[in-house]
mmCIF file of C-alpha atoms in Angstrom:
data_model
loop_
_atom_site.group_PDB
_atom_site.id
_atom_site.type_symbol
_atom_site.label_atom_id
_atom_site.label_comp_id
_atom_site.label_asym_id
_atom_site.label_seq_id
_atom_site.Cartn_x
_atom_site.Cartn_y
_atom_site.Cartn_z
ATOM 1 C CA MET A 299 0.000 0.000 0.000
ATOM 2 C CA PRO A 300 1.447 3.403 -0.980
ATOM 3 C CA GLY A 301 2.622 5.721 1.778
ATOM 4 C CA ALA A 302 1.262 9.122 2.730
ATOM 5 C CA ILE A 303 3.233 10.581 -0.191
ATOM 6 C CA TYR A 304 3.614 8.471 -3.319
ATOM 7 C CA ALA A 305 4.882 9.344 -6.771
ATOM 8 C CA GLU A 306 5.694 7.221 -9.778
ATOM 9 C CA GLY A 307 7.480 8.272 -12.957
ATOM 10 C CA LEU A 308 7.120 12.036 -12.553
ATOM 11 C CA VAL A 309 8.404 13.927 -15.586
ATOM 12 C CA LYS A 310 8.402 17.701 -16.026
ATOM 13 C CA THR A 311 10.139 19.708 -18.706
ATOM 14 C CA PHE A 312 10.597 23.454 -19.167
ATOM 15 C CA GLY A 313 11.591 23.976 -22.778
ATOM 16 C CA ASP A 314 14.797 22.010 -23.270
ATOM 17 C CA VAL A 315 15.299 21.505 -19.526
ATOM 18 C CA ARG A 316 14.123 18.175 -18.122
ATOM 19 C CA ALA A 317 13.552 19.240 -14.506
ATOM 20 C CA LEU A 318 12.096 15.867 -13.483
ATOM 21 C CA ASP A 319 13.155 12.714 -15.282
ATOM 22 C CA GLY A 320 11.075 9.853 -13.866
ATOM 23 C CA VAL A 321 11.013 10.591 -10.127
ATOM 24 C CA ASP A 322 9.647 7.830 -7.865
ATOM 25 C CA LEU A 323 8.900 8.438 -4.170
ATOM 26 C CA ASP A 324 7.161 6.538 -1.379
ATOM 27 C CA VAL A 325 6.991 8.153 2.075
ATOM 28 C CA PRO A 326 5.376 6.063 4.859
ATOM 29 C CA GLU A 327 2.922 7.801 7.161
ATOM 30 C CA GLY A 328 4.472 9.562 10.146
ATOM 31 C CA THR A 329 8.010 9.636 8.725
ATOM 32 C CA VAL A 330 10.379 12.243 7.279
ATOM 33 C CA LEU A 331 11.840 11.924 3.794
ATOM 34 C CA GLY A 332 14.796 14.187 3.125
ATOM 35 C CA LEU A 333 15.087 15.179 -0.537
ATOM 36 C CA LEU A 334 18.729 16.098 -0.907
ATOM 37 C CA GLY A 335 20.340 17.697 -3.927
ATOM 38 C CA PRO A 336 22.145 20.723 -5.357
ATOM 39 C CA ASN A 337 20.520 23.751 -6.957
ATOM 40 C CA GLY A 338 18.776 22.674 -10.134
ATOM 41 C CA ALA A 339 18.447 19.019 -9.116
ATOM 42 C CA GLY A 340 14.633 19.045 -9.233
ATOM 43 C CA LYS A 341 13.736 19.249 -5.528
ATOM 44 C CA THR A 342 11.491 22.304 -5.725
ATOM 45 C CA THR A 343 9.851 21.093 -8.933
ATOM 46 C CA THR A 344 8.995 17.821 -7.178
ATOM 47 C CA VAL A 345 7.402 19.715 -4.285
ATOM 48 C CA ARG A 346 5.407 21.914 -6.655
ATOM 49 C CA VAL A 347 4.005 18.888 -8.445
ATOM 50 C CA LEU A 348 3.085 17.094 -5.222
ATOM 51 C CA THR A 349 1.402 20.210 -3.808
ATOM 52 C CA THR A 350 -0.653 20.781 -7.016
ATOM 53 C CA LEU A 351 1.206 23.951 -8.011
ATOM 54 C CA LEU A 352 2.520 22.308 -11.193
ATOM 55 C CA GLN A 353 1.136 19.583 -13.416
ATOM 56 C CA PRO A 354 3.638 16.929 -14.502
ATOM 57 C CA ASP A 355 4.018 16.061 -18.157
ATOM 58 C CA SER A 356 3.626 12.404 -17.190
ATOM 59 C CA GLY A 357 3.547 10.189 -14.123
ATOM 60 C CA SER A 358 1.217 9.944 -11.153
ATOM 61 C CA ALA A 359 1.150 11.090 -7.539
ATOM 62 C CA VAL A 360 -0.979 10.430 -4.468
ATOM 63 C CA VAL A 361 -0.816 12.557 -1.312
ATOM 64 C CA ALA A 362 -2.740 11.673 1.864
ATOM 65 C CA GLY A 363 -4.546 8.989 -0.156
ATOM 66 C CA ILE A 364 -5.774 11.517 -2.754
ATOM 67 C CA ASP A 365 -4.823 11.586 -6.420
ATOM 68 C CA VAL A 366 -2.958 14.843 -7.010
ATOM 69 C CA LEU A 367 -4.048 15.195 -10.645
ATOM 70 C CA LYS A 368 -7.699 14.143 -10.259
ATOM 71 C CA HIS A 369 -8.557 15.890 -6.987
ATOM 72 C CA PRO A 370 -6.161 18.841 -6.441
ATOM 73 C CA ASN A 371 -8.574 20.797 -4.231
ATOM 74 C CA GLU A 372 -8.904 17.882 -1.820
ATOM 75 C CA VAL A 373 -5.118 17.535 -1.702
ATOM 76 C CA ARG A 374 -4.756 21.223 -0.797
ATOM 77 C CA ARG A 375 -7.100 20.750 2.148
ATOM 78 C CA SER A 376 -4.894 17.931 3.462
ATOM 79 C CA ILE A 377 -1.429 19.473 3.260
ATOM 80 C CA GLY A 378 0.704 22.267 4.618
ATOM 81 C CA LEU A 379 3.450 23.938 2.603
ATOM 82 C CA SER A 380 6.365 26.053 3.716
ATOM 83 C CA GLY A 381 8.241 27.235 0.634
ATOM 84 C CA GLN A 382 11.762 28.522 0.120
ATOM 85 C CA PHE A 383 10.703 32.088 0.859
ATOM 86 C CA ALA A 384 8.441 33.231 3.682
ATOM 87 C CA ALA A 385 4.987 33.819 2.175
ATOM 88 C CA VAL A 386 3.658 36.344 4.685
ATOM 89 C CA ASP A 387 1.945 39.701 4.208
ATOM 90 C CA GLU A 388 4.499 42.154 5.529
ATOM 91 C CA TYR A 389 1.895 44.856 6.180
ATOM 92 C CA LEU A 390 -0.164 42.630 8.472
ATOM 93 C CA THR A 391 0.906 41.769 12.006
ATOM 94 C CA GLY A 392 1.955 38.250 12.873
ATOM 95 C CA ARG A 393 -1.405 37.673 14.548
ATOM 96 C CA GLU A 394 -3.338 39.032 11.553
ATOM 97 C CA ASN A 395 -1.370 36.843 9.145
ATOM 98 C CA LEU A 396 -2.278 33.683 11.034
ATOM 99 C CA GLN A 397 -5.905 34.671 11.565
ATOM 100 C CA MET A 398 -6.235 35.421 7.848
ATOM 101 C CA VAL A 399 -4.896 31.979 6.944
ATOM 102 C CA GLY A 400 -7.296 30.365 9.413
ATOM 103 C CA GLN A 401 -10.277 32.127 7.889
ATOM 104 C CA LEU A 402 -9.131 31.182 4.388
ATOM 105 C CA TYR A 403 -9.346 27.586 5.637
ATOM 106 C CA GLN A 404 -12.912 28.439 6.713
ATOM 107 C CA LEU A 405 -12.272 28.438 10.453
ATOM 108 C CA SER A 406 -14.624 30.662 12.393
ATOM 109 C CA ALA A 407 -13.216 34.038 13.453
ATOM 110 C CA ARG A 408 -13.103 32.797 17.050
ATOM 111 C CA ASP A 409 -11.296 29.562 16.180
ATOM 112 C CA ALA A 410 -8.883 31.359 13.866
ATOM 113 C CA LYS A 411 -7.991 33.797 16.644
ATOM 114 C CA ALA A 412 -7.466 30.988 19.185
ATOM 115 C CA ARG A 413 -5.326 28.976 16.757
ATOM 116 C CA ALA A 414 -3.224 32.047 15.912
ATOM 117 C CA LEU A 415 -2.489 32.582 19.602
ATOM 118 C CA GLN A 416 -1.460 28.932 20.057
ATOM 119 C CA LEU A 417 0.944 29.101 17.130
ATOM 120 C CA LEU A 418 2.430 32.453 18.117
ATOM 121 C CA GLU A 419 3.284 31.016 21.513
ATOM 122 C CA ARG A 420 4.602 27.747 20.064
ATOM 123 C CA PHE A 421 6.949 29.586 17.693
ATOM 124 C CA ASN A 422 8.104 32.151 20.275
ATOM 125 C CA LEU A 423 6.423 35.015 18.438
ATOM 126 C CA ALA A 424 3.913 36.089 21.082
ATOM 127 C CA ASP A 425 5.911 39.191 22.059
ATOM 128 C CA ALA A 426 5.928 40.335 18.420
ATOM 129 C CA ALA A 427 2.360 39.236 17.648
ATOM 130 C CA ASP A 428 1.033 42.753 17.046
ATOM 131 C CA ARG A 429 4.002 44.090 15.101
ATOM 132 C CA PRO A 430 3.845 44.297 11.275
ATOM 133 C CA ALA A 431 5.644 41.357 9.707
ATOM 134 C CA LYS A 432 7.898 43.774 7.794
ATOM 135 C CA THR A 433 9.599 44.558 11.116
ATOM 136 C CA TYR A 434 10.439 40.885 11.723
ATOM 137 C CA SER A 435 13.910 39.438 11.253
ATOM 138 C CA GLY A 436 14.461 36.779 8.606
ATOM 139 C CA GLY A 437 14.291 34.040 11.234
ATOM 140 C CA MET A 438 11.032 35.408 12.648
ATOM 141 C CA ARG A 439 9.461 35.566 9.190
ATOM 142 C CA ARG A 440 10.474 31.978 8.525
ATOM 143 C CA ARG A 441 8.887 30.861 11.812
ATOM 144 C CA LEU A 442 5.722 32.833 11.015
ATOM 145 C CA ASP A 443 5.564 31.196 7.588
ATOM 146 C CA LEU A 444 5.872 27.738 9.118
ATOM 147 C CA ALA A 445 3.209 28.605 11.691
ATOM 148 C CA ALA A 446 0.877 29.608 8.843
ATOM 149 C CA ALA A 447 1.441 26.206 7.216
ATOM 150 C CA LEU A 448 0.315 24.529 10.443
ATOM 151 C CA VAL A 449 -2.890 26.475 11.069
ATOM 152 C CA VAL A 450 -5.056 23.438 10.237
ATOM 153 C CA SER A 451 -2.660 20.740 11.580
ATOM 154 C CA PRO A 452 -2.304 18.975 8.209
ATOM 155 C CA PRO A 453 -1.531 15.237 8.075
ATOM 156 C CA VAL A 454 1.090 15.859 5.372
ATOM 157 C CA MET A 455 3.638 18.684 5.324
ATOM 158 C CA PHE A 456 6.045 19.867 2.640
ATOM 159 C CA MET A 457 8.980 22.029 3.646
ATOM 160 C CA ASP A 458 11.119 23.360 0.824
ATOM 161 C CA GLU A 459 14.499 24.313 2.290
ATOM 162 C CA PRO A 460 12.859 25.712 5.456
ATOM 163 C CA THR A 461 16.050 26.716 7.260
ATOM 164 C CA THR A 462 17.938 28.381 4.409
ATOM 165 C CA GLY A 463 19.269 31.724 5.654
ATOM 166 C CA LEU A 464 18.591 31.035 9.334
ATOM 167 C CA ASP A 465 21.295 31.408 11.950
ATOM 168 C CA PRO A 466 22.303 28.229 13.853
ATOM 169 C CA ARG A 467 20.111 29.055 16.874
ATOM 170 C CA ASN A 468 16.947 29.579 14.806
ATOM 171 C CA ARG A 469 17.752 26.508 12.731
ATOM 172 C CA GLN A 470 17.982 24.391 15.877
ATOM 173 C CA GLN A 471 14.649 25.780 17.126
ATOM 174 C CA LEU A 472 13.002 24.938 13.829
ATOM 175 C CA TRP A 473 14.425 21.412 13.955
ATOM 176 C CA GLU A 474 12.787 20.967 17.369
ATOM 177 C CA VAL A 475 9.428 22.126 15.987
ATOM 178 C CA ILE A 476 9.752 19.704 13.047
ATOM 179 C CA GLN A 477 10.525 16.821 15.399
ATOM 180 C CA GLU A 478 7.466 17.666 17.546
ATOM 181 C CA LEU A 479 5.333 17.792 14.411
ATOM 182 C CA VAL A 480 6.443 14.380 13.183
ATOM 183 C CA GLY A 481 6.173 12.963 16.694
ATOM 184 C CA GLY A 482 2.483 13.883 16.521
ATOM 185 C CA GLY A 483 1.997 11.729 13.409
ATOM 186 C CA THR A 484 2.557 14.212 10.588
ATOM 187 C CA THR A 485 4.282 12.958 7.434
ATOM 188 C CA LEU A 486 6.951 15.315 6.149
ATOM 189 C CA LEU A 487 8.799 15.735 2.884
ATOM 190 C CA LEU A 488 11.761 18.000 3.510
ATOM 191 C CA THR A 489 13.993 19.383 0.785
ATOM 192 C CA THR A 490 17.349 20.686 1.874
ATOM 193 C CA GLN A 491 20.890 21.445 0.800
ATOM 194 C CA TYR A 492 22.123 21.209 4.379
ATOM 195 C CA LEU A 493 23.629 17.779 4.752
ATOM 196 C CA GLU A 494 23.600 18.007 8.538
ATOM 197 C CA GLU A 495 19.878 18.782 8.444
ATOM 198 C CA ALA A 496 19.034 15.689 6.416
ATOM 199 C CA ASP A 497 21.256 13.600 8.688
ATOM 200 C CA HIS A 498 19.528 14.959 11.797
ATOM 201 C CA LEU A 499 15.862 14.928 10.752
ATOM 202 C CA ALA A 500 15.208 12.399 8.009
ATOM 203 C CA ASP A 501 14.210 8.763 8.459
ATOM 204 C CA ASP A 502 15.048 8.161 4.804
ATOM 205 C CA ILE A 503 16.995 10.247 2.322
ATOM 206 C CA CYS A 504 16.605 10.488 -1.448
ATOM 207 C CA VAL A 505 19.555 11.937 -3.320
ATOM 208 C CA VAL A 506 18.401 13.787 -6.439
ATOM 209 C CA ASP A 507 20.548 15.007 -9.314
ATOM 210 C CA HIS A 508 19.589 16.102 -12.841
ATOM 211 C CA GLY A 509 15.923 15.375 -12.130
ATOM 212 C CA LYS A 510 16.473 11.767 -11.078
ATOM 213 C CA VAL A 511 16.536 9.930 -7.755
ATOM 214 C CA ILE A 512 20.038 8.450 -7.855
ATOM 215 C CA ALA A 513 20.075 6.855 -4.390
ATOM 216 C CA ARG A 514 17.819 6.222 -1.421
ATOM 217 C CA GLY A 515 18.262 4.871 2.080
ATOM 218 C CA THR A 516 18.864 5.840 5.671
ATOM 219 C CA SER A 517 21.772 8.113 6.455
ATOM 220 C CA ASP A 518 23.848 5.152 7.658
ATOM 221 C CA GLN A 519 22.982 3.071 4.592
ATOM 222 C CA LEU A 520 24.032 5.826 2.234
ATOM 223 C CA LYS A 521 27.247 6.409 4.136
ATOM 224 C CA ALA A 522 28.006 2.680 4.022
ATOM 225 C CA ARG A 523 27.811 2.831 0.225
ATOM 226 C CA THR A 524 30.895 5.052 0.126
ATOM 227 C CA GLY A 525 32.860 2.522 2.213
ATOM 228 C CA GLY A 526 35.843 2.951 4.524
ATOM 229 C CA GLU A 527 37.074 5.946 6.454
ATOM 230 C CA ARG A 528 38.355 9.359 5.412
ATOM 231 C CA VAL A 529 41.681 11.036 6.099
ATOM 232 C CA GLU A 530 41.286 14.798 6.405
ATOM 233 C CA VAL A 531 44.315 17.085 6.264
ATOM 234 C CA VAL A 532 44.473 20.860 6.647
ATOM 235 C CA VAL A 533 47.738 22.228 5.275
ATOM 236 C CA HIS A 534 49.352 25.386 6.630
ATOM 237 C CA GLU A 535 49.849 27.114 3.271
ATOM 238 C CA ARG A 536 47.874 26.958 0.006
ATOM 239 C CA GLU A 537 51.127 26.263 -1.866
ATOM 240 C CA GLN A 538 51.327 22.932 -0.040
ATOM 241 C CA ILE A 539 48.003 21.647 -1.379
ATOM 242 C CA ASP A 540 49.522 19.967 -4.451
ATOM 243 C CA PRO A 541 52.260 17.988 -2.655
ATOM 244 C CA ALA A 542 49.745 17.008 0.035
ATOM 245 C CA ARG A 543 47.339 15.822 -2.670
ATOM 246 C CA GLU A 544 50.061 13.642 -4.183
ATOM 247 C CA VAL A 545 50.768 12.026 -0.804
ATOM 248 C CA LEU A 546 47.077 11.385 -0.074
ATOM 249 C CA ALA A 547 46.465 10.050 -3.586
ATOM 250 C CA SER A 548 49.105 7.358 -2.979
ATOM 251 C CA TYR A 549 47.086 6.057 -0.010
ATOM 252 C CA GLY A 550 43.553 6.793 -1.190
ATOM 253 C CA LYS A 551 40.856 4.462 -2.443
ATOM 254 C CA GLY A 552 39.221 7.231 -4.465
ATOM 255 C CA ASP A 553 39.606 10.834 -5.575
ATOM 256 C CA VAL A 554 41.140 13.444 -3.291
ATOM 257 C CA ALA A 555 38.584 16.181 -2.537
ATOM 258 C CA ILE A 556 40.050 19.659 -2.077
ATOM 259 C CA ALA A 557 38.500 22.674 -0.351
ATOM 260 C CA GLU A 558 40.955 25.383 -1.354
ATOM 261 C CA HIS A 559 39.427 28.160 0.773
ATOM 262 C CA THR A 560 39.994 26.108 3.953
ATOM 263 C CA ARG A 561 43.139 24.336 2.663
ATOM 264 C CA LYS A 562 41.489 20.996 3.514
ATOM 265 C CA LEU A 563 42.031 17.744 1.615
ATOM 266 C CA THR A 564 39.966 14.591 2.099
ATOM 267 C CA VAL A 565 40.432 11.095 0.714
ATOM 268 C CA PRO A 566 38.751 7.703 1.359
ATOM 269 C CA VAL A 567 41.138 5.122 2.830
ATOM 270 C CA THR A 568 41.363 1.752 4.515
ATOM 271 C CA GLY A 569 43.884 0.973 7.224
ATOM 272 C CA GLY A 570 42.811 2.996 10.249
ATOM 273 C CA ALA A 571 45.202 4.616 12.701
ATOM 274 C CA LYS A 572 48.255 2.760 11.392
ATOM 275 C CA LEU A 573 47.760 4.276 7.945
ATOM 276 C CA LEU A 574 47.266 7.717 9.487
ATOM 277 C CA ALA A 575 50.717 7.495 11.060
ATOM 278 C CA GLU A 576 52.214 6.621 7.661
ATOM 279 C CA VAL A 577 50.467 9.576 6.018
ATOM 280 C CA ILE A 578 51.875 11.928 8.662
ATOM 281 C CA ARG A 579 55.377 10.543 8.097
ATOM 282 C CA ASP A 580 55.178 10.979 4.321
ATOM 283 C CA LEU A 581 53.769 14.508 4.574
ATOM 284 C CA ASP A 582 56.654 15.422 6.859
ATOM 285 C CA ALA A 583 59.152 13.882 4.415
ATOM 286 C CA ARG A 584 57.695 16.081 1.642
ATOM 287 C CA GLY A 585 58.025 19.157 3.836
ATOM 288 C CA VAL A 586 54.276 19.672 4.080
ATOM 289 C CA GLU A 587 53.370 21.577 7.244
ATOM 290 C CA ILE A 588 49.894 20.682 8.531
ATOM 291 C CA ASP A 589 47.508 22.508 10.857
ATOM 292 C CA ASP A 590 45.253 19.506 11.443
ATOM 293 C CA ILE A 591 44.876 15.856 10.466
ATOM 294 C CA GLY A 592 42.327 13.233 11.414
ATOM 295 C CA LEU A 593 40.491 10.030 10.555
ATOM 296 C CA ARG A 594 36.682 10.063 10.364
ATOM 297 C CA ARG A 595 33.663 8.145 9.138
ATOM 298 C CA PRO A 596 31.986 9.129 5.845
ATOM 299 C CA THR A 597 29.524 12.028 5.936
ATOM 300 C CA LEU A 598 26.563 12.721 3.665
ATOM 301 C CA ASP A 599 28.784 15.111 1.757
ATOM 302 C CA ASP A 600 31.085 12.186 0.957
ATOM 303 C CA VAL A 601 27.993 10.301 -0.202
ATOM 304 C CA PHE A 602 27.044 13.183 -2.462
ATOM 305 C CA ILE A 603 30.497 13.423 -4.012
ATOM 306 C CA SER A 604 30.605 9.653 -4.501
ATOM 307 C CA LEU A 605 27.201 9.566 -6.201
ATOM 308 C CA THR A 606 27.260 12.754 -8.263
ATOM 309 C CA GLY A 607 30.908 13.691 -8.714
ATOM 310 C CA HIS A 608 30.403 17.000 -6.902
ATOM 311 C CA ALA A 609 29.515 18.299 -3.467
ATOM 312 C CA ALA A 610 26.224 19.897 -2.468
ATOM 313 C CA GLU A 611 26.191 23.538 -3.527
ATOM 314 C CA VAL A 612 25.381 25.024 -0.137
ATOM 315 C CA VAL A 613 26.282 23.379 3.160
ATOM 316 C CA GLY A 614 26.467 26.074 5.780
ATOM 317 C CA GLU A 615 26.146 29.732 6.646
ATOM 318 C CA GLY A 616 27.780 31.837 3.975
ATOM 319 C CA GLU A 617 29.631 28.911 2.436
ATOM 320 C CA GLY A 618 29.732 27.705 -1.130
ATOM 321 C CA VAL A 619 30.986 24.354 -2.343
ATOM 322 C CA ILE A 620 33.054 22.831 0.447
ATOM 323 C CA ALA A 621 34.798 20.207 -1.600
ATOM 324 C CA LYS A 622 35.498 19.321 -5.173
ATOM 325 C CA PRO A 623 36.755 16.083 -6.652
ATOM 326 C CA VAL A 624 40.104 16.258 -8.378
ATOM 327 C CA HIS A 625 38.922 14.042 -11.232
ATOM 328 C CA GLY A 626 35.131 14.410 -10.902
ATOM 329 C CA ARG A 627 32.902 16.462 -13.137
ATOM 330 C CA LYS A 628 32.423 20.111 -12.316
ATOM 331 C CA SER A 629 29.519 21.316 -10.245
ATOM 332 C CA ARG A 630 26.782 23.121 -12.169
ATOM 333 C CA LYS A 631 26.130 26.705 -11.117
ATOM 334 C CA GLU A 632 22.392 26.726 -11.549
ATOM 335 C CA THR A 633 20.339 29.354 -9.810
ATOM 336 C CA ALA A 634 16.815 28.015 -10.101
ATOM 337 C CA GLU A 635 14.932 24.775 -10.140
#
């Protein structure tokens, strides 16, 4: 029996761009699916199809037991959506925004007011409830937008990169709200570029690239696919990156990933602590001065590089690509999905 969110063979093209190329999804009730991918991978297009905002060229989808193409209005009554950008009226107060959404869902004025108060308190916005939304910080607007998506306590939620642009404190608060929501039985499809976020929140993860699901599994299962451990080295000077790469390549079981802005090199290995000692000895023999070196388990970023040949485009506050494969294909600089 299909899950709370089910899609089969979704295809969507925009001119010559094939945004979705046969996407299949199945999200069991009460779980979180993390849809992970770079800009342009097809994450937002998938969400728009599943939330009735776009019609696919082919394929089928069922959300909350309702056919998305045959009964879009019924689907809309059963879902909540928090998009990439906060969809709030900046001239209304936080309270007025939530009451308006409640009345659009045909709640009585009294019930809409009571629900707005509950959500303002839950999202720590009660003190700013009667301020215009245009005076809110980015984090406050994002929380207000999420509160608006929860006015009717939908059984299925879609969150499209909900924490993009939030500071670490607000991101952590939003994670707690998401965990409470799912703990109450809500099914969630979460798109994100933050690898840590998918690792922390998702029961299952789908890796999407070029409009296709290229891998699926739990965080641990995906990490196991990359195999082995990683040696990470931070060299003291940029000029020492090349000789350090040559040393690591002689021990590695794959490409050496280089983050030039942090002078960090990473390579998959086997051999554990004994091998680490040999790497240190060889780096010293080559005159490579290091600031840090360590052995760690694979991360989701390693998974992404292994599967796609490039790292996720955005992985943290103010950061761009954190790693690039020496021999992998170049990351696409796409700005929209």
